[in-house]
Amino acid sequence: MTTSREITFASGATHLAGLLALPGGRAPSGAGRAGVVLVGGSGPTDRDNGTYFPPLRARLLASGFAVLSYDKRGVGASGGDWRAGGLAELAEDATAALARLRAEPGVDPAAVRLFGHSEGGWVALRAAARGGPERLVTSGCPAVTPAAQERHALAVRGAASEVLGLYDRLIAAGRAGVGFAAADELLARAGRPAALDPFWADVDARTWAFLVRKQDHDPLPDAARLRCPHTALYGADDPLVPVAASARAFAGAAPRATAVLVPGAGHRPPAEDVARALGARE
C-alpha cells in the first residue's frame, strides 16, 4: 500500500514544501529503492504541476519508485518568490529536493533520478550538470533559449509578422534593461494585439523581471556538462517547442544523451512514456 506525506526542506534560506510518496512492499534490493524528483514547468506551478504529475506519480509508485515533488518558491506551502530569482535559483531548489530524497530512509541515494518538464527541463539540466542524479529525463524542454522558444510558439499559433516584430522589440527591450512600465507602454502604443496574449497576458513587474533574467538562457552548455544519461522526451506534435531541432541538439550534446519522440503527443507526453524513460517496469 502506497503512502504519502507532506515534507519540508531548505534550499539555502528558502523553505520549500512538497509531497513525498512511497510505494508499498519491500525495496527490490538491499540498497533501497530508486527515487524520482519531479520538477514542474513555468509559472506558479505546484507539486502536481497542474494535472500532469498525479498520473505520473501513480505510475512510478506502481513500479516501486519513491517520488518527491514540491511547490515552486512562493506557491502553495513554499516560501520565497520564484519571480525574485532566475533559473539558477530554481536549480538550487531541485538540487535541494534531490538531497532530501536521498536522505529518506529506504531510498538508495545512488539511484535517485531527476525529471523536469518544459521550463523545469532547463532547471533540471542545470541541477544535473552540477552532479547528482543517476539519470535525467526532460520532457517538452526546448534546446533553444526561452526567447527563441516563445517566438517559435507564437509563430506556430499563427502570429502575424507585425506581432512577431513587436515580440522581438520586447525581447530587445529586456536586453536593454527596460523596466516593466516602459515595456507595457510599448505594447500599448502597438494596440496590445491579442495574438501576443500567450506571452504577455499574465505579466506584471515581477514576472517581467524574471522573464528578462531568463530570456537568453542557453541550455546546451548544461547538457554538455552532464555525466549521467539524459533522455530528452518530446511529443511529436508539441506546438510550443521546435521539436526536431531540440531533439537533434540535445542528442548531440553529450555522449550519453538520447532523444525520444512520442507520436501523436503534445507538450505533455503521456505518463507511461515518461515512466518508461525513467526506467519504470513495463
XYZ file of C-alpha atoms in Angstrom:
282
model
C 0.000 0.000 0.000
C 1.453 3.357 -1.015
C 1.846 6.172 1.499
C 2.381 9.888 1.090
C 3.149 12.716 3.455
C 3.830 16.414 3.471
C 7.500 17.337 3.701
C 9.534 20.500 4.076
C 13.178 21.084 3.216
C 15.539 24.011 2.884
C 17.105 25.440 -0.253
C 19.542 27.932 1.186
C 17.420 30.380 3.169
C 14.215 29.359 1.370
C 11.895 26.791 2.890
C 10.131 24.579 0.387
C 7.199 22.225 0.849
C 6.117 19.229 -1.120
C 4.858 15.681 -1.186
C 6.864 12.516 -0.649
C 5.101 9.404 -1.919
C 6.417 5.931 -1.104
C 5.406 2.627 -2.677
C 4.218 -0.292 -0.632
C 6.099 -3.525 -0.203
C 9.782 -4.127 0.258
C 12.519 -2.471 -1.759
C 13.784 -4.678 -4.601
C 17.369 -4.600 -3.326
C 19.178 -4.368 -0.046
C 20.490 -0.941 -1.010
C 16.999 0.545 -1.014
C 14.527 1.604 -3.657
C 15.041 4.031 -6.529
C 13.549 7.510 -6.374
C 12.498 10.327 -8.689
C 12.288 14.074 -8.116
C 9.704 15.813 -10.325
C 10.296 19.450 -11.351
C 7.352 21.389 -12.752
C 7.154 23.856 -15.605
C 6.810 27.608 -15.931
C 4.743 29.971 -13.828
C 3.332 29.309 -10.353
C 3.485 25.518 -10.552
C 2.747 23.397 -7.516
C 3.722 19.856 -6.570
C 1.183 18.436 -9.038
C 2.249 20.694 -11.941
C -1.429 21.281 -12.610
C -2.802 17.874 -13.550
C 0.360 16.450 -15.122
C 2.174 14.870 -12.193
C -0.534 12.808 -10.387
C -0.808 10.098 -13.089
C 2.967 10.043 -13.476
C 3.396 9.745 -9.712
C 0.907 6.854 -9.634
C 2.700 5.071 -12.469
C 6.111 5.455 -10.810
C 4.787 4.287 -7.441
C 3.325 1.206 -9.103
C 6.804 0.457 -10.423
C 8.403 0.760 -6.981
C 9.832 4.290 -7.104
C 9.760 6.788 -4.271
C 8.540 10.124 -5.697
C 9.167 13.634 -4.423
C 7.562 16.729 -5.930
C 7.395 20.202 -4.482
C 5.702 23.568 -4.684
C 7.759 26.172 -6.519
C 9.014 29.113 -4.454
C 6.056 31.284 -3.435
C 3.496 28.662 -4.486
C 1.360 26.536 -2.200
C 3.147 25.984 1.105
C 6.617 27.030 -0.131
C 8.263 30.258 0.932
C 10.047 32.758 -1.256
C 9.049 34.022 -4.699
C 10.026 32.297 -7.951
C 9.968 35.682 -9.711
C 12.649 37.101 -7.417
C 15.435 34.948 -8.847
C 16.037 33.026 -12.034
C 16.677 29.549 -13.366
C 19.837 29.237 -11.257
C 17.864 29.663 -8.036
C 15.224 27.207 -9.213
C 18.012 24.733 -9.975
C 19.242 25.132 -6.401
C 15.760 24.094 -5.278
C 15.881 20.988 -7.479
C 19.303 20.142 -6.043
C 17.911 20.501 -2.525
C 14.999 18.226 -3.437
C 17.434 15.587 -4.706
C 19.337 15.770 -1.419
C 16.094 15.450 0.552
C 15.019 12.344 -1.342
C 18.468 10.771 -0.991
C 18.260 11.248 2.759
C 14.941 9.383 3.035
C 15.347 6.030 4.838
C 14.859 3.132 2.454
C 15.829 5.141 -0.645
C 19.059 4.234 -2.419
C 20.923 7.568 -2.671
C 22.781 6.333 -5.743
C 19.531 5.547 -7.578
C 17.724 8.889 -7.440
C 16.623 10.255 -10.813
C 15.505 13.710 -11.912
C 12.627 14.681 -14.185
C 11.945 18.183 -15.463
C 9.015 19.269 -17.612
C 9.119 22.220 -20.026
C 10.869 25.116 -18.216
C 11.536 22.565 -15.489
C 13.753 20.798 -18.006
C 16.100 23.791 -18.072
C 16.039 23.787 -14.280
C 16.730 20.048 -14.091
C 19.548 20.323 -16.638
C 21.278 22.969 -14.526
C 20.829 20.886 -11.361
C 22.025 17.683 -13.057
C 25.036 19.442 -14.587
C 26.209 20.146 -11.039
C 26.206 16.404 -10.415
C 23.852 14.157 -8.553
C 21.113 12.238 -10.336
C 21.610 8.744 -11.625
C 19.566 9.655 -14.687
C 17.927 12.785 -16.128
C 14.744 12.885 -18.169
C 13.380 16.104 -19.625
C 10.051 16.404 -21.418
C 8.956 19.218 -23.688
C 12.205 21.034 -22.916
C 13.486 23.268 -25.731
C 17.166 23.152 -26.635
C 16.935 26.842 -27.530
C 16.723 29.952 -25.368
C 13.421 30.897 -23.726
C 13.223 33.923 -26.035
C 13.584 31.736 -29.125
C 11.147 29.134 -27.795
C 8.403 31.680 -27.127
C 8.864 33.216 -30.577
C 8.541 29.743 -32.116
C 5.316 29.124 -30.185
C 3.838 32.460 -31.292
C 4.698 31.699 -34.927
C 3.128 28.227 -34.720
C -0.034 29.816 -33.313
C -0.185 31.975 -36.438
C 1.059 35.308 -35.126
C 1.476 37.818 -37.936
C 4.860 39.262 -38.804
C 3.871 42.535 -37.117
C 3.213 40.679 -33.861
C 6.483 38.780 -34.109
C 8.265 42.068 -34.733
C 6.643 43.530 -31.628
C 7.756 40.474 -29.655
C 11.293 40.983 -30.949
C 11.181 44.594 -29.727
C 10.081 43.406 -26.277
C 12.997 40.974 -26.128
C 15.368 43.736 -27.209
C 13.888 45.988 -24.528
C 14.596 43.320 -21.934
C 18.193 43.064 -23.079
C 18.498 46.833 -22.841
C 17.301 46.820 -19.225
C 13.946 48.468 -19.930
C 11.552 48.266 -16.983
C 8.048 46.849 -16.969
C 6.218 50.159 -17.324
C 8.146 51.104 -20.457
C 7.734 47.606 -21.918
C 3.992 47.714 -21.253
C 3.802 51.133 -22.873
C 5.478 49.655 -25.946
C 2.586 47.209 -26.206
C 0.008 49.929 -25.540
C 1.329 52.023 -28.428
C 1.029 48.957 -30.668
C -2.600 48.401 -29.654
C -1.979 45.369 -27.445
C -2.553 42.712 -30.133
C -4.420 39.712 -28.748
C -2.043 37.375 -30.580
C 0.639 38.337 -28.058
C -1.540 37.361 -25.059
C 0.054 33.896 -24.657
C 3.286 35.692 -23.812
C 2.108 38.898 -22.130
C -1.379 38.435 -20.630
C -0.212 37.497 -17.114
C 2.970 39.559 -16.996
C 3.431 42.092 -14.194
C 6.529 43.921 -12.983
C 7.932 40.964 -11.032
C 7.196 38.476 -13.801
C 8.793 40.786 -16.381
C 11.954 40.940 -14.284
C 12.046 37.137 -14.133
C 11.488 36.806 -17.888
C 14.285 39.266 -18.593
C 16.682 37.323 -16.390
C 15.968 34.020 -18.128
C 15.241 35.029 -21.734
C 18.723 34.349 -23.123
C 19.460 31.216 -21.098
C 21.218 28.640 -23.296
C 20.565 25.071 -22.065
C 23.185 23.398 -24.243
C 26.240 24.122 -22.051
C 24.450 22.423 -19.137
C 23.563 19.487 -21.378
C 27.188 19.160 -22.469
C 28.372 19.038 -18.851
C 26.140 16.109 -17.907
C 27.809 12.931 -16.704
C 24.591 10.967 -16.269
C 22.363 9.603 -19.044
C 19.915 12.185 -20.407
C 16.712 11.320 -22.234
C 15.093 14.284 -23.986
C 11.453 13.277 -24.441
C 9.094 15.110 -26.804
C 5.584 14.863 -28.050
C 5.993 14.786 -31.822
C 3.085 17.235 -32.162
C 4.233 19.674 -29.462
C 3.184 23.152 -30.695
C 5.312 25.057 -28.181
C 8.771 23.649 -28.882
C 10.953 23.321 -32.003
C 10.926 19.568 -31.553
C 13.180 18.348 -34.359
C 15.887 20.942 -33.741
C 15.754 20.416 -29.972
C 15.942 16.634 -30.276
C 18.984 16.872 -32.538
C 20.724 19.410 -30.321
C 20.261 17.515 -27.058
C 21.060 14.134 -28.601
C 24.339 15.545 -29.861
C 25.233 17.473 -26.715
C 26.702 14.620 -24.671
C 27.767 11.017 -25.294
C 25.044 9.566 -23.063
C 22.171 11.683 -24.396
C 19.264 10.370 -26.445
C 16.081 11.913 -27.813
C 12.715 10.144 -27.914
C 9.701 11.373 -29.886
C 6.224 10.182 -28.891
C 3.945 10.035 -31.961
C 0.704 11.978 -31.598
C 1.640 13.534 -28.233
C 1.719 17.249 -27.483
C 3.616 19.309 -24.935
C 2.904 16.819 -22.147
C 3.951 13.305 -23.191
C 1.858 10.574 -21.521
C 2.816 9.306 -18.085
C 3.598 5.852 -19.493
C 6.247 7.259 -21.819
C 7.817 9.410 -19.107
C 7.864 6.493 -16.658
C 9.476 4.258 -19.272
C 12.196 6.842 -19.886
C 12.825 6.982 -16.147
C 13.322 3.227 -16.033
C 9.951 2.088 -14.744
C 8.987 -1.514 -15.346
C 6.541 -2.191 -18.145
